[in-house]
Amino acid sequence: SVNNLESPPAAADDRKKSRLQAALIFDGKENKARDALQERIEADQRPQKCHAKDFHDLFEKNLFRYCPDLRGKFPENFRLIVSMIKSFVQKVIRGQADSAYATFARTHLKYSLKKEHFEGFGEAIVSTVITRMGKFCTIEVSKIWREEIKAVTVLMWQCYKQASAKIKVAHTRRSKSFATSRAKF
């Protein structure tokens, strides 16, 4: 239930644990079963290892599902992608979001991206995170991820457009300057 303070999976896990513990009380092999139960509960509570390559492979699959035209532009070195995403996130966490967006925009201008690419990127990130979270991803958590990633991709798109406009202005100025200097000769 939405009003419940615990998330539904946590409440369900608690109910499951209580039922198992209650069953153990009536079982003659209490110690052995209790140890096995405790081990299972602890294993369920341990965070699963998140391997960067697994995350990248799933993200890449999702990204190309939404943006198949980016396949030839996407670096094959997953460590590079993971490094870029980590760097971006770390800058945002440190309060350097403007720098993160500006760097992203500047380094991605060469790809001639469209708004749809940013939307596809956001969907790919959300789909990947939700899949990787598995049973720990509640409706509320997925909603938060969607809202936050949408805000991030909107800002990324705006910065990208601004950087693109600056490049066009600079190119136009250089072209006019070149034309003027040629006319003088």
XYZ file of C-alpha atoms in Angstrom:
185
model
C 0.000 0.000 0.000
C 1.118 3.533 -0.766
C 0.499 4.719 2.802
C 2.689 1.988 4.241
C 6.011 3.398 5.437
C 7.911 0.371 4.160
C 8.211 -0.244 0.458
C 6.072 -3.193 -0.719
C 9.075 -5.478 -1.394
C 10.472 -4.795 2.097
C 7.085 -5.473 3.706
C 6.682 -8.670 1.670
C 10.196 -9.786 2.640
C 9.409 -9.128 6.316
C 6.196 -11.166 6.073
C 8.076 -13.969 4.321
C 10.814 -13.897 6.972
C 8.221 -13.964 9.783
C 6.422 -16.953 8.256
C 9.701 -18.818 7.845
C 10.780 -17.998 11.386
C 7.390 -19.086 12.762
C 7.662 -22.366 10.860
C 11.076 -22.955 12.380
C 9.709 -22.755 15.918
C 7.623 -25.867 15.262
C 10.396 -27.705 13.474
C 12.598 -30.123 15.404
C 15.661 -29.178 13.330
C 15.480 -25.613 14.558
C 19.190 -24.724 14.762
C 20.207 -26.030 11.337
C 17.138 -24.551 9.649
C 17.528 -21.247 11.501
C 21.148 -20.984 10.339
C 20.119 -21.712 6.751
C 17.314 -19.168 6.989
C 19.622 -16.532 8.456
C 22.142 -17.138 5.679
C 19.424 -16.804 3.054
C 18.070 -13.601 4.614
C 21.553 -12.087 4.767
C 22.214 -13.074 1.139
C 18.943 -11.414 0.069
C 19.924 -8.230 1.902
C 23.435 -8.034 0.414
C 23.583 -5.718 -2.562
C 24.299 -7.536 -5.774
C 27.613 -6.745 -7.400
C 27.213 -4.257 -10.196
C 29.691 -5.013 -12.917
C 30.280 -2.029 -15.172
C 30.438 -4.189 -18.283
C 27.060 -5.787 -17.532
C 25.540 -2.344 -16.997
C 27.155 -1.016 -20.172
C 26.031 -3.968 -22.305
C 22.427 -3.578 -21.177
C 22.572 0.213 -21.559
C 24.015 -0.126 -25.064
C 21.280 -2.598 -26.049
C 18.596 -0.233 -24.712
C 20.164 2.857 -26.310
C 20.314 1.244 -29.749
C 16.743 0.065 -29.382
C 15.686 3.718 -28.957
C 18.353 5.279 -31.214
C 19.524 2.734 -33.798
C 21.158 5.493 -35.873
C 23.744 6.052 -33.113
C 25.213 2.553 -33.417
C 28.105 3.646 -35.649
C 28.863 6.689 -33.483
C 28.973 4.913 -30.135
C 32.450 4.030 -28.791
C 33.033 0.305 -28.431
C 35.242 0.712 -25.356
C 32.784 0.261 -22.491
C 35.318 1.606 -19.985
C 35.320 4.930 -21.824
C 31.522 5.154 -21.624
C 31.466 4.168 -17.959
C 34.214 6.707 -17.244
C 32.305 9.473 -19.025
C 29.077 8.714 -17.174
C 30.899 8.499 -13.814
C 32.683 11.786 -14.473
C 29.410 13.482 -15.389
C 27.618 12.165 -12.282
C 30.541 13.060 -9.991
C 30.587 16.645 -11.290
C 26.854 16.975 -10.694
C 27.202 15.554 -7.162
C 30.032 18.004 -6.407
C 27.826 20.917 -7.447
C 29.573 21.362 -10.793
C 26.531 20.607 -12.928
C 27.094 23.576 -15.256
C 30.593 22.324 -16.013
C 29.319 18.775 -16.563
C 26.637 19.902 -19.023
C 29.032 22.248 -20.849
C 31.689 19.542 -21.200
C 29.126 17.055 -22.418
C 27.747 19.497 -24.988
C 31.175 20.477 -26.280
C 32.417 16.897 -26.622
C 29.267 15.623 -28.334
C 28.772 18.349 -30.971
C 30.607 16.237 -33.555
C 27.768 13.688 -33.489
C 25.026 16.040 -34.796
C 22.563 14.830 -32.188
C 18.820 15.453 -32.233
C 16.374 15.927 -29.393
C 15.182 12.338 -29.927
C 18.688 11.085 -29.125
C 18.558 12.767 -25.726
C 15.129 11.300 -25.044
C 16.374 7.865 -26.142
C 19.439 8.217 -23.920
C 17.180 9.000 -20.948
C 14.915 6.043 -21.644
C 17.933 3.760 -22.058
C 19.372 4.854 -18.696
C 16.027 4.405 -16.927
C 15.358 1.010 -18.543
C 18.848 -0.152 -17.624
C 18.632 1.005 -14.013
C 15.168 -0.501 -13.524
C 16.285 -3.830 -14.974
C 19.487 -3.891 -12.917
C 17.595 -3.037 -9.703
C 15.279 -5.987 -10.270
C 12.995 -6.722 -7.351
C 14.254 -3.658 -5.464
C 12.785 -1.265 -8.034
C 9.389 -0.099 -6.853
C 6.938 2.015 -8.828
C 7.988 5.018 -6.736
C 11.683 4.437 -7.469
C 11.095 4.054 -11.209
C 8.988 7.223 -11.193
C 11.791 9.149 -9.487
C 14.344 7.866 -11.992
C 12.123 8.850 -14.927
C 11.502 12.347 -13.555
C 15.152 12.992 -12.718
C 16.517 11.628 -15.980
C 13.973 13.662 -17.930
C 15.178 16.823 -16.140
C 18.805 15.888 -16.838
C 18.223 15.146 -20.530
C 16.265 18.393 -20.996
C 19.221 20.319 -19.551
C 21.659 18.318 -21.666
C 19.649 19.121 -24.795
C 19.510 22.835 -23.923
C 23.275 22.985 -23.341
C 23.876 21.056 -26.539
C 21.731 23.503 -28.529
C 23.543 26.487 -26.957
C 26.964 25.022 -27.726
C 25.842 24.262 -31.269
C 24.582 27.822 -31.734
C 27.911 29.241 -30.458
C 29.838 27.102 -32.932
C 27.612 28.262 -35.788
C 28.089 31.923 -34.817
C 31.863 31.465 -34.568
C 31.930 29.670 -37.933
C 29.849 32.424 -39.542
C 32.194 35.098 -38.147
C 35.248 33.236 -39.439
C 33.637 32.823 -42.865
C 32.788 36.547 -43.067
C 36.264 37.489 -41.861
C 37.829 35.191 -44.449
C 35.600 36.607 -47.213
C 36.466 40.191 -46.182
C 40.189 39.477 -46.114
C 40.025 37.808 -49.559
C 38.145 40.803 -50.931
C 40.962 43.131 -49.819
C 43.502 41.193 -51.889
